[in-house]
Short mmCIF file of C-alpha atoms in Angstrom, two decimals:
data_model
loop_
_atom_site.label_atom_id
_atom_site.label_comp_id
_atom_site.label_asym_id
_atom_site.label_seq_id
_atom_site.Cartn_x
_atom_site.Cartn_y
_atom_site.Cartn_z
CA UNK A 1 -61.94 204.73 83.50
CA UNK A 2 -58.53 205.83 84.08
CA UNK A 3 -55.79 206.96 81.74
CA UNK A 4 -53.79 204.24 80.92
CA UNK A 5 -49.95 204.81 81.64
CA UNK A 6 -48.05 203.16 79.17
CA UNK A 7 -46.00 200.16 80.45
CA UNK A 8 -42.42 200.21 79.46
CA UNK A 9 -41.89 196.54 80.58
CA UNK A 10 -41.43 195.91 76.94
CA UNK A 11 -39.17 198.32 76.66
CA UNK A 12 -37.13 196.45 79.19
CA UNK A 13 -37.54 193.13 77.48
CA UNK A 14 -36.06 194.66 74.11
CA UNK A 15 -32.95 196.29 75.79
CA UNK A 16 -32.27 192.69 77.37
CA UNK A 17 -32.84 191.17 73.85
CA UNK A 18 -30.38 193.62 72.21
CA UNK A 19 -28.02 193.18 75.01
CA UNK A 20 -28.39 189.25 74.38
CA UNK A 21 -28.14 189.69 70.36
CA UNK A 22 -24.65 192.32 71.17
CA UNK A 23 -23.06 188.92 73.42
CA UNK A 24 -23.48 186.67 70.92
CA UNK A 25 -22.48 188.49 68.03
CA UNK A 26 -19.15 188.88 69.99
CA UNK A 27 -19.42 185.25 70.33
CA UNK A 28 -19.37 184.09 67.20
CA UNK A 29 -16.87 186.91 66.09
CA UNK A 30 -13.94 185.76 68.36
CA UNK A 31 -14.90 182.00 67.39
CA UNK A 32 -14.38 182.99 63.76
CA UNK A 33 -11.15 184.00 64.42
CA UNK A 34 -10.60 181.28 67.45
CA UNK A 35 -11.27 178.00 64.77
CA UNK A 36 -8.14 179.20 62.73
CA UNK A 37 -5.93 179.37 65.88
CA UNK A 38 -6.55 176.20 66.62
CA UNK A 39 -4.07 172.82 65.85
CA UNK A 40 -5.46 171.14 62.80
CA UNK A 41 -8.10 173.23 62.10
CA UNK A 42 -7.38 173.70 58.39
CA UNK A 43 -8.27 169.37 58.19
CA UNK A 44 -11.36 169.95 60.12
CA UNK A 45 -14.61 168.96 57.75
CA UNK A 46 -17.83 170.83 57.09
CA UNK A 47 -19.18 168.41 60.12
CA UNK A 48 -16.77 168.89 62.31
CA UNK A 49 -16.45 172.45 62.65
CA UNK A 50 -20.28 172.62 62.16
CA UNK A 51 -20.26 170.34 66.11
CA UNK A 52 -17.37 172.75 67.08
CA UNK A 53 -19.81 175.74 66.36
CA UNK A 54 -22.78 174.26 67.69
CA UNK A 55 -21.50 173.09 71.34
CA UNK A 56 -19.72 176.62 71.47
CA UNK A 57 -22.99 178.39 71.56
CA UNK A 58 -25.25 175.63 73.17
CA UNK A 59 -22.56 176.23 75.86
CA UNK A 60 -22.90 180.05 75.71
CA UNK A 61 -26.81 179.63 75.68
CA UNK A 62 -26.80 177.92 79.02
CA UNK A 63 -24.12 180.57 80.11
CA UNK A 64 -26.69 183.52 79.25
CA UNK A 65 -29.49 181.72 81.24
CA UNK A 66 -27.87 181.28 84.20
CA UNK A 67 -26.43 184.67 84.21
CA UNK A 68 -28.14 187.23 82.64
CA UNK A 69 -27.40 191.13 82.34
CA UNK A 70 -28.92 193.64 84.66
CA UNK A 71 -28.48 196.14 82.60
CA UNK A 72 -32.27 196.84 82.01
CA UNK A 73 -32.52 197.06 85.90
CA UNK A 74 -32.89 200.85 87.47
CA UNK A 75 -29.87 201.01 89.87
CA UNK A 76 -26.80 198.86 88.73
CA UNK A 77 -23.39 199.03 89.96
CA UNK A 78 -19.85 198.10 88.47
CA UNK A 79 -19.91 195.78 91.01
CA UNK A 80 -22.84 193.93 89.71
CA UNK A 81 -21.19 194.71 86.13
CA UNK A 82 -17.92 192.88 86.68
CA UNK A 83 -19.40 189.81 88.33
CA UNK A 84 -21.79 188.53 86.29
CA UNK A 85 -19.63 189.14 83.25
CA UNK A 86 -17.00 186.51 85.31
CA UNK A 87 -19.72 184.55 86.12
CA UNK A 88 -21.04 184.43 82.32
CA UNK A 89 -17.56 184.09 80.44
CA UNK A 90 -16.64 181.33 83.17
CA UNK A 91 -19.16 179.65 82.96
CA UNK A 92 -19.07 179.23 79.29
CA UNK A 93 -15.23 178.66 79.00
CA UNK A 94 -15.60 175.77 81.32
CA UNK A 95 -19.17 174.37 80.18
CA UNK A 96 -17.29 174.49 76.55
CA UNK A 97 -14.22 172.86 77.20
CA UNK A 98 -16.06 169.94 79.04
CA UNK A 99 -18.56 169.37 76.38
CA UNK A 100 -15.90 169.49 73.84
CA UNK A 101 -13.95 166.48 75.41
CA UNK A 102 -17.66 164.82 76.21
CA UNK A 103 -17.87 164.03 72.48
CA UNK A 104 -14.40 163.18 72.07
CA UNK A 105 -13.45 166.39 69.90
CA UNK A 106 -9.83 165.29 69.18
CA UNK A 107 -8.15 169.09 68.49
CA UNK A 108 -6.01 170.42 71.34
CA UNK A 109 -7.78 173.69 71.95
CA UNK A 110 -7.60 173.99 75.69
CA UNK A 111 -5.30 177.05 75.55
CA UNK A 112 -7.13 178.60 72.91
CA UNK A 113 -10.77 178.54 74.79
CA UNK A 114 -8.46 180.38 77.83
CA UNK A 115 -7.10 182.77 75.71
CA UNK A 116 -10.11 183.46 73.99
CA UNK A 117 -11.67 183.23 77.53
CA UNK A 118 -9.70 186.58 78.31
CA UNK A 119 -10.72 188.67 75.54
CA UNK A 120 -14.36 187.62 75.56
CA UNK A 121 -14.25 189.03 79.14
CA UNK A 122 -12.56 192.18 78.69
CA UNK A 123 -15.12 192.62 75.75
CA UNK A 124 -18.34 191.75 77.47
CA UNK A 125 -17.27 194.33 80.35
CA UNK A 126 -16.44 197.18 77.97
CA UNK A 127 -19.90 196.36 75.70
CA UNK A 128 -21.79 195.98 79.35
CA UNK A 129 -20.49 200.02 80.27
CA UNK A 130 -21.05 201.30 76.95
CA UNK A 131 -24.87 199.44 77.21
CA UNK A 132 -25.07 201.11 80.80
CA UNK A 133 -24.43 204.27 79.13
CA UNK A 134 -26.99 204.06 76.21
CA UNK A 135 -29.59 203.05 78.56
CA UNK A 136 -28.98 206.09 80.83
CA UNK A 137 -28.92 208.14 78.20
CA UNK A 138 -32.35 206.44 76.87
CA UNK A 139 -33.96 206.85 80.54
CA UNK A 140 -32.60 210.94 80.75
CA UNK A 141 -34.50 211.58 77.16
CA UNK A 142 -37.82 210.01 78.46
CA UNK A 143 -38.10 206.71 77.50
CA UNK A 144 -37.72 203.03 79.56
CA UNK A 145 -39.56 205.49 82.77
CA UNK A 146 -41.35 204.29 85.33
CA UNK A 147 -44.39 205.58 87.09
CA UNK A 148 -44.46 205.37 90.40
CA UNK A 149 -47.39 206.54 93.38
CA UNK A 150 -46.14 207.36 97.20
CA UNK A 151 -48.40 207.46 100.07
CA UNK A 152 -47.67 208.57 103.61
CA UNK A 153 -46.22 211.00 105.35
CA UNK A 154 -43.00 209.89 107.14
CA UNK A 155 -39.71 210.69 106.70
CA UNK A 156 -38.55 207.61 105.45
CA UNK A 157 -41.38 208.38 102.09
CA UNK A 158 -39.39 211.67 101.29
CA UNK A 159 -35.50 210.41 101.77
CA UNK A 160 -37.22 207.79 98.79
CA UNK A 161 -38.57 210.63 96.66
CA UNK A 162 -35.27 212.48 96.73
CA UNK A 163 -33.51 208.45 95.81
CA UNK A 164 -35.73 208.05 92.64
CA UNK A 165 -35.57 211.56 91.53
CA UNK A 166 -32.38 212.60 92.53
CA UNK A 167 -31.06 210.48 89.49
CA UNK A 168 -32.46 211.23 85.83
CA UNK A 169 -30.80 207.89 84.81
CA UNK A 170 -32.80 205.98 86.75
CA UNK A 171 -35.63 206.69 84.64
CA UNK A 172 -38.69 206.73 87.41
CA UNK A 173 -40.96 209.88 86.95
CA UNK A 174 -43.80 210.64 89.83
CA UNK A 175 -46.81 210.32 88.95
CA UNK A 176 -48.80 210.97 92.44
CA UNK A 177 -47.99 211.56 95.94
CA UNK A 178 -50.93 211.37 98.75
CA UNK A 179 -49.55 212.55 102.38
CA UNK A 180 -47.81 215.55 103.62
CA UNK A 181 -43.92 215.17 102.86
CA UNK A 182 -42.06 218.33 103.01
CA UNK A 183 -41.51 220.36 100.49
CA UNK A 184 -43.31 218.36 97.91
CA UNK A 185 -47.16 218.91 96.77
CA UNK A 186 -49.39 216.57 96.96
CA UNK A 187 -52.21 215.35 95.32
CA UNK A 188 -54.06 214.69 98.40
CA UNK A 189 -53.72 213.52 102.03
CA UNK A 190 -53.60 209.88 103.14
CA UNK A 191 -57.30 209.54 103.77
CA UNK A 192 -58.09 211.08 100.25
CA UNK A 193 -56.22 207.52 98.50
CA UNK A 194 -58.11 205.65 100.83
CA UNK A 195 -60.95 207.37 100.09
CA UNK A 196 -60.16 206.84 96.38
CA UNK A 197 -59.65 203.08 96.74
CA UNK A 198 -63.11 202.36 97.04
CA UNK A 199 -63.67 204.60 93.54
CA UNK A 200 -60.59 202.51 92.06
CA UNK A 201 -61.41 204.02 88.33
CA UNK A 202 -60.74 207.33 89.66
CA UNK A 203 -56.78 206.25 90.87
CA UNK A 204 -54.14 206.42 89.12
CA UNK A 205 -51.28 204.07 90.15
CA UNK A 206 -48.28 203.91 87.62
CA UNK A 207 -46.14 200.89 87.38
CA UNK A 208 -44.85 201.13 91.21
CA UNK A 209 -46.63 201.57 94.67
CA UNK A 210 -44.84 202.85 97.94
CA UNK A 211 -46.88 203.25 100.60
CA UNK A 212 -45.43 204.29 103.65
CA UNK A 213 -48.25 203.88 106.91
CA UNK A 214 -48.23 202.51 110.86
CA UNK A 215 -48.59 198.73 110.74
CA UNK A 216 -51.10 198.68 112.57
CA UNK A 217 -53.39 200.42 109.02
CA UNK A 218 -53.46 196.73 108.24
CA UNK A 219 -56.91 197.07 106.29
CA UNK A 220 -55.09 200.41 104.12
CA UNK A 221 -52.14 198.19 103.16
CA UNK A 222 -54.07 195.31 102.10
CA UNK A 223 -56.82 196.94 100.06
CA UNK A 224 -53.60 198.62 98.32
CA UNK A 225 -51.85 195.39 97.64
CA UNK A 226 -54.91 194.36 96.51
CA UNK A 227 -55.48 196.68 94.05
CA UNK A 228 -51.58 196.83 92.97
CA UNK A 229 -52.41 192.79 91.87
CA UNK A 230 -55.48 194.09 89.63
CA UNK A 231 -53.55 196.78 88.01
CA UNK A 232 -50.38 194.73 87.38
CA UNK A 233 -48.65 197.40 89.17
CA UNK A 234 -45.60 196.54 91.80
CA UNK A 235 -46.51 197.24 95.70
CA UNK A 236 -43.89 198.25 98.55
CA UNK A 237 -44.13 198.53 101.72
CA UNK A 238 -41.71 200.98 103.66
CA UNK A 239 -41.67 201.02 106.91
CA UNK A 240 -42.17 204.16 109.02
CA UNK A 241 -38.86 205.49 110.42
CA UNK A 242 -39.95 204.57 113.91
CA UNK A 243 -41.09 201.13 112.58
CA UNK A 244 -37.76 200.39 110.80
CA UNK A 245 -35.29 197.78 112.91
CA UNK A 246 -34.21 196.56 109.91
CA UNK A 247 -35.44 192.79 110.63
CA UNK A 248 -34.31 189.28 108.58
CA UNK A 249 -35.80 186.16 108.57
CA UNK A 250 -33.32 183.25 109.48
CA UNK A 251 -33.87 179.69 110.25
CA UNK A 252 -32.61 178.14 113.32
CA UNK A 253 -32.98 174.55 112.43
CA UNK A 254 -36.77 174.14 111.10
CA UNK A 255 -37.76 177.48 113.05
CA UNK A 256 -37.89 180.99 111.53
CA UNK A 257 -36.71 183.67 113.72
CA UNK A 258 -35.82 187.84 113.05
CA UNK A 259 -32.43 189.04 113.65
CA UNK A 260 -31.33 192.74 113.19
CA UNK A 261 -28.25 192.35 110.90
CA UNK A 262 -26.97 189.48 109.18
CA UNK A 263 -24.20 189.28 106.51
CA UNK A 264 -22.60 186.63 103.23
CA UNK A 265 -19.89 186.51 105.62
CA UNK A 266 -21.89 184.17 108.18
CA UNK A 267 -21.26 181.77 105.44
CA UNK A 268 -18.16 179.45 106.29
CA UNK A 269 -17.26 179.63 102.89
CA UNK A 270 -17.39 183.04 102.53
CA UNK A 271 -15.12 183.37 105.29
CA UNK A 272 -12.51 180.65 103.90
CA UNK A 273 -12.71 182.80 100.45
CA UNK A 274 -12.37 186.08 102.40
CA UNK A 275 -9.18 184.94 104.27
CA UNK A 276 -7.42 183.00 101.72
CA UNK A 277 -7.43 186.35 99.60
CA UNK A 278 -6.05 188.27 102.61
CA UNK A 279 -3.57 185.51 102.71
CA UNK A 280 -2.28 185.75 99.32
CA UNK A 281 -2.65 189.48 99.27
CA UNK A 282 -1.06 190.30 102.28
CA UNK A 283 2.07 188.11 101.10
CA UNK A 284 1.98 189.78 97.40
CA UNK A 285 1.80 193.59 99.65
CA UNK A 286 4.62 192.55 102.10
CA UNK A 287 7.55 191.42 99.87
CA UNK A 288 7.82 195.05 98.19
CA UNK A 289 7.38 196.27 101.27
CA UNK A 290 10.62 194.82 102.68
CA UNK A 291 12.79 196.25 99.96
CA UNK A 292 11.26 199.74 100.73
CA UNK A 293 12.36 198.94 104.65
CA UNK A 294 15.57 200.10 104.65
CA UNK A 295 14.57 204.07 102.73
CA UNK A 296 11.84 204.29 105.21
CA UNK A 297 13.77 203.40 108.21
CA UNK A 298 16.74 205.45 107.20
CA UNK A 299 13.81 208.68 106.58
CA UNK A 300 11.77 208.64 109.97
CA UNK A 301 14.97 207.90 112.08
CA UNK A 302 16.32 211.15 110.69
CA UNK A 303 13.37 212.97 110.87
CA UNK A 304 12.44 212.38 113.96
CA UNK A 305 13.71 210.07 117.04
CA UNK A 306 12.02 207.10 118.29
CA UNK A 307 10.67 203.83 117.25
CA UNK A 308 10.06 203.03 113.35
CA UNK A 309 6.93 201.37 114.31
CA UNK A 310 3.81 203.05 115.58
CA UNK A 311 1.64 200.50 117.49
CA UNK A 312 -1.79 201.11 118.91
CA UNK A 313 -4.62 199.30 120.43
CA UNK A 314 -7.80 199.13 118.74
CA UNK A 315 -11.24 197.59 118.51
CA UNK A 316 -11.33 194.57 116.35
CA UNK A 317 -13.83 191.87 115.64
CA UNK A 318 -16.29 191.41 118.28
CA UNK A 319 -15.42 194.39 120.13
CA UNK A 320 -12.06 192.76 121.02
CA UNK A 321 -8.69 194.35 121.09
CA UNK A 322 -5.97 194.13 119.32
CA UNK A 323 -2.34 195.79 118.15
CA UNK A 324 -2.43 197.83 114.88
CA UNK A 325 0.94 198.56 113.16
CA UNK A 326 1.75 201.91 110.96
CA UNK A 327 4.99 202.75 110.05
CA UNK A 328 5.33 206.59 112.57
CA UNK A 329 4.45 209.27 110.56
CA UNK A 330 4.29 212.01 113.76
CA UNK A 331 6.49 212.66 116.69
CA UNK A 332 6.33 210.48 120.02
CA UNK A 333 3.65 212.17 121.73
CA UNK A 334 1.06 211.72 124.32
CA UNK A 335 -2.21 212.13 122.33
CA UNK A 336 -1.29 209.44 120.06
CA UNK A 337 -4.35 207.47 121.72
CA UNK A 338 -6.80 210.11 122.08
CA UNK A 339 -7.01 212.99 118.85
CA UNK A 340 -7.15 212.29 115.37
CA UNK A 341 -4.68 213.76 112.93
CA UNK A 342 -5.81 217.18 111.73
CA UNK A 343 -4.70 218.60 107.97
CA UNK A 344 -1.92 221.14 109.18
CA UNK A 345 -0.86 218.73 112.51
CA UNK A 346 1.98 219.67 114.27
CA UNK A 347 2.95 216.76 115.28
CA UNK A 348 3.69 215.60 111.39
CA UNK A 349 7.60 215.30 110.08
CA UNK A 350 8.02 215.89 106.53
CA UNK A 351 8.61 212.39 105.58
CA UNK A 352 5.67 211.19 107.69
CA UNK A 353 3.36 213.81 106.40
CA UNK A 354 4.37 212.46 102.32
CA UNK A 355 3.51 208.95 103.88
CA UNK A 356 0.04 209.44 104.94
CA UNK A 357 -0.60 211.20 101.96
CA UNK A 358 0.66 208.37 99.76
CA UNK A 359 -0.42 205.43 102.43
CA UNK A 360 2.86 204.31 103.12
CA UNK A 361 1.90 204.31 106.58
CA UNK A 362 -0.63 201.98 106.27
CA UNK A 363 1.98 198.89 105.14
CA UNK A 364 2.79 197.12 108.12
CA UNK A 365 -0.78 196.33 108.73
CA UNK A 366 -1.10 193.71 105.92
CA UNK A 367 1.13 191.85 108.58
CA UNK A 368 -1.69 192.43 111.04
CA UNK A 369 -4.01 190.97 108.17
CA UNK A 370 -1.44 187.93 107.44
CA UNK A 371 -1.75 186.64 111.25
CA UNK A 372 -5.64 187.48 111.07
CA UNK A 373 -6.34 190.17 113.43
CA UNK A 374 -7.32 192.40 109.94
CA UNK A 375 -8.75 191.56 106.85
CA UNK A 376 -7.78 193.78 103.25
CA UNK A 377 -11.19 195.44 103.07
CA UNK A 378 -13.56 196.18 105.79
CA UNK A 379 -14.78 199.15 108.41
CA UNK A 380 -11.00 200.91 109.74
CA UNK A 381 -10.25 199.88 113.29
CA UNK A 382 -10.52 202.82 115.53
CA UNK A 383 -8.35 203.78 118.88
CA UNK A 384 -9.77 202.72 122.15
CA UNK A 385 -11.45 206.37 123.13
CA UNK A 386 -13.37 206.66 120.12
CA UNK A 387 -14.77 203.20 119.90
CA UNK A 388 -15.78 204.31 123.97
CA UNK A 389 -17.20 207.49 122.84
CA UNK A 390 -18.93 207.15 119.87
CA UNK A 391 -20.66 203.90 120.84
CA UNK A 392 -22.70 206.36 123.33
CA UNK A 393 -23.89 209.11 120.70
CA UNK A 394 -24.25 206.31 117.62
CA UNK A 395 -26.87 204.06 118.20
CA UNK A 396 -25.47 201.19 115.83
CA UNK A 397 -21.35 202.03 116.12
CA UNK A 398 -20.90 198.78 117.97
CA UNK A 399 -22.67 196.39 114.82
CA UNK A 400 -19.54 198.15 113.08
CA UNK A 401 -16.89 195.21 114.75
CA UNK A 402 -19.07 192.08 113.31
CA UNK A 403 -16.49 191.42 110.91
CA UNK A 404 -12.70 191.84 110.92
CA UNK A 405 -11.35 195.87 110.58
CA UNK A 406 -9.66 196.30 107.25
CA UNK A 407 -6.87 197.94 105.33
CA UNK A 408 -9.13 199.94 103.26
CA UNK A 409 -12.98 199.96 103.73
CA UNK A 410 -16.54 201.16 101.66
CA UNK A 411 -16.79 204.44 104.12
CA UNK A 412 -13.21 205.16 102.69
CA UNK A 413 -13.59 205.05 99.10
CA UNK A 414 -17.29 206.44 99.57
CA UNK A 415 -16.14 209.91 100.59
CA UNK A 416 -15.36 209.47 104.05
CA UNK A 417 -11.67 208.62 104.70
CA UNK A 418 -10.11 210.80 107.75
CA UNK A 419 -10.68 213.26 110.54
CA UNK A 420 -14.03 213.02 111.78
CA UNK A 421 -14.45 216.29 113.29
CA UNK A 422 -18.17 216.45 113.21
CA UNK A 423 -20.88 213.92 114.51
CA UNK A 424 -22.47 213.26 111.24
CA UNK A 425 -19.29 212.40 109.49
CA UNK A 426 -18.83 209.48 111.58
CA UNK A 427 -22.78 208.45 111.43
CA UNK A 428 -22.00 208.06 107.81
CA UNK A 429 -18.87 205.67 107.86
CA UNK A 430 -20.63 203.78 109.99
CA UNK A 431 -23.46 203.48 107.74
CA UNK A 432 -21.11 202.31 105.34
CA UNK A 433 -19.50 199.78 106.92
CA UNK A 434 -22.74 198.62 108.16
CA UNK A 435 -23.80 198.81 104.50
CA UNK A 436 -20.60 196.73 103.49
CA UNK A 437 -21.40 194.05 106.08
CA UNK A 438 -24.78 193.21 104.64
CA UNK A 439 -23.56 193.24 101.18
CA UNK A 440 -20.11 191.82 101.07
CA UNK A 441 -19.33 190.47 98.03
CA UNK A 442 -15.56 189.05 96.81
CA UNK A 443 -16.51 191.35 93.47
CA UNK A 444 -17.07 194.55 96.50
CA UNK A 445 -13.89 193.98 97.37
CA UNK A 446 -11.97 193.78 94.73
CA UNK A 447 -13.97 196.96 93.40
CA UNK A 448 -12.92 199.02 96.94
CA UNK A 449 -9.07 197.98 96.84
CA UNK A 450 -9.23 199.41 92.66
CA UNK A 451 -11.26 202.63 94.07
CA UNK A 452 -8.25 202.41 97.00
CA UNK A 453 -5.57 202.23 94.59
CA UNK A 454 -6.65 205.00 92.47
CA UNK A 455 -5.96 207.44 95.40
CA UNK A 456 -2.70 206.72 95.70
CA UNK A 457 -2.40 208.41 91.46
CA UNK A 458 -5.05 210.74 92.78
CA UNK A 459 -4.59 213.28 95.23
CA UNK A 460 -6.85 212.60 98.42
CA UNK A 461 -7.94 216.02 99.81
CA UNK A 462 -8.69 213.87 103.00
CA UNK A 463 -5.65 212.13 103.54
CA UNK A 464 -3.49 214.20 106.21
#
């Protein structure tokens, strides 16, 4: 028989448990000190606040269920952090308020389930990151780990080592690796596990499976499912780098279908909720902007002659064209359409060179997002001759345009914001933006234009 790995699924269970038993107890503290804020409170009888208690945390109970932490989960994000706190303090405000009035629960205390609202929010978030923390911490001393086997030999199989192991805080250990990845050892070839699956008390598995093979080893990859089910261990199936297109299932009416790339923003309301934020943020961006018109204006005229505008075609959404407004930062020139800004550009003024640096630049094109040729987050519009060159050397550049350019963007924030001088730099803002496409979020945003912000109090070594 083999060694038995100890399962930390339990492990998981009592971090979500303690997570659970940390939101309630800051439940019931700020309703301690919410009862006494309320109208009429000090009249309230032993039944009454007993029913005000009770719905409170039936409400919160429901609230918990419907969205619960992630924290336990290997890979979690800020992202993920901030909206399911929203989600859970939301949902609870509102599912409180309306049970409240349901049994006719007299007080006025509308104001004070908002305000309390508020603070339970800011709370859960903080407790959430310091949880985060504790479980990292947990994982990087040895504990909540799990085991995991890889099989094959592709590339695609060692890029996956180095994401589970490049992390300590992830908490996944290898237990055994069958196939020839470079510069890792094995513990056999392919054809030893297979060999081994028909001796199954002589494999080890772990907790996870990733086996990386041809499709066409259909018999390999079901005999290891197969065995995954018996040993309550998790099996994945990677696909081999010349295998991967990256198909999705859709339905076109009643019939199922693969497509390449699809994206939350396919949704019509998704869309609606995208542009009615550009809306309102654009407006919000714009009226500051107008009293800074005049200082600006005044600076680039006598800096350097020529047109306060800058305006430039570039690729929008679905590869169409459009005019992009900055606020000139360089002399008039005649490689405005063709080369990037470099770091020590002479064709920079002084004031221009401060507004790149600081984004000033970049504030006449929340007009282009008010009359919807832009949105406030999504992949940077490029000039004409680079959308015509780089869609011959990068295979995917074009998917890039299947949503509206933006202000700001998740290859910006990410690390790559700026001149592009080599080929691999722009491979990976388009793998961004790709990236950003397929996981759009209204919480993604809202996290990149924060990230955005905090370069303008933080010196961007790429912004020239």
């Amino acid at each position: 028989m083999p060694i038995r790995i100890k399962n930390n699924k339990h492990t998981n269970r009592l971090i979500q448990l303690l997570i659970i038993a940390g939101d309630f107890a800051v439940l019931w503290l700020l309703l301690y000190y919410l009862v006494g804020t309320i109208p009429q409170s000090e009249n309230w009888d032993d039944e009454k606040e007993r029913a005000f208690w009770m719905v409170c945390t039936f409400a919160f109970v429901v609230a918990e269920y419907l969205f619960p932490s992630v924290i336990h989960e290997r890979v979690v994000g800020a992202n993920d952090i901030l909206r399911r706190s929203t989600k859970l303090v939301g949902t609870y405000t509102v599912l409180s308020y309306l049970l409240l009035r349901a049994i006719h629960f007299m007080s006025r205390f509308g104001w004070q389930l908002f305000a309390m609202g508020l603070v339970m929010l800011v709370s859960i978030i903080l407790l959430r990151f310091i949880e985060r923390w504790l479980v990292k911490k947990l994982r990087q001393s040895g504990y909540n780990t799990r085991h995991v086997t890889l099989v094959g030999s592709d590339k695609e199989l060692q890029g996956l080592y180095q994401k589970l192991t490049s992390n300590s805080t992830f908490g996944y250990r290898v237990l055994g690796i069958y196939g020839d990845i470079e510069g890792l050892t094995a513990d056999g070839s392919v054809r030893d596990f297979e060999a081994l699956l028909s001796r199954p008390d002589d494999l080890q598995l772990g907790d996870e499976v990733y086996l990386c093979v041809p499709r066409n080893e259909r018999e390999l990859i079901e005999r290891t499912a197969h065995l995954c089910d018996h040993r309550v261990a998790k099996f994945y199936y990677l696909p081999t780098a010349e295998e991967k297109l990256n198909l999705q299932p859709i339905l076109i009416d009643d019939i199922g279908v693969m497509t390449t790339y699809t994206s939350p923003l396919e949704e019509p309301l998704n869309r609606l909720l995208k542009r009615l934020f550009d809306i309102v943020f654009s407006i919000l961006c714009l009226t500051p902007s107008a009293l800074l018109l005049p200082f600006i204006v005044l600076a680039i005229k006598r800096q350097s002659p020529g047109p306060v505008f800058f305006r430039q075609v570039r690729t929008g959404i679905d590869g169409r064209d459009f005019n992009c407004y900055k606020f000139r930062s360089m002399h008039v020139n005649t490689d405005a359409d063709r080369l990037q800004a470099t770091k020590d550009d002479p064709r920079k003024f002084p004031f221009g060179n401060f507004m790149r640096k600081t984004n000033i630049d970049e504030l006449p094109q929340f007009w282009n997002v008010l009359i919807g040729d832009m949105s406030i987050v999504g992949p940077r519009p490029h000039m004409l001759a680079h959308t015509e060159q780089y869609d011959k050397l990068i295979d995917k550049y074009m998917v890039r345009h299947f949503v509206k350019p933006g202000v700001t963007g998740w290859a910006q924030v990410t690390g790559f914001r700026g001149e592009t001088r080599e080929l691999w730099q722009m491979e990976g803002r388009v793998k961004r933006d790709i990236w950003y496409i397929q996981h759009w979020s209204f919480w993604l945003d809202l996290r990149i234009i924060w990230m955005t912000v905090k370069t303008v109090f933080k010196r961007d070594e790429k912004a020239y």
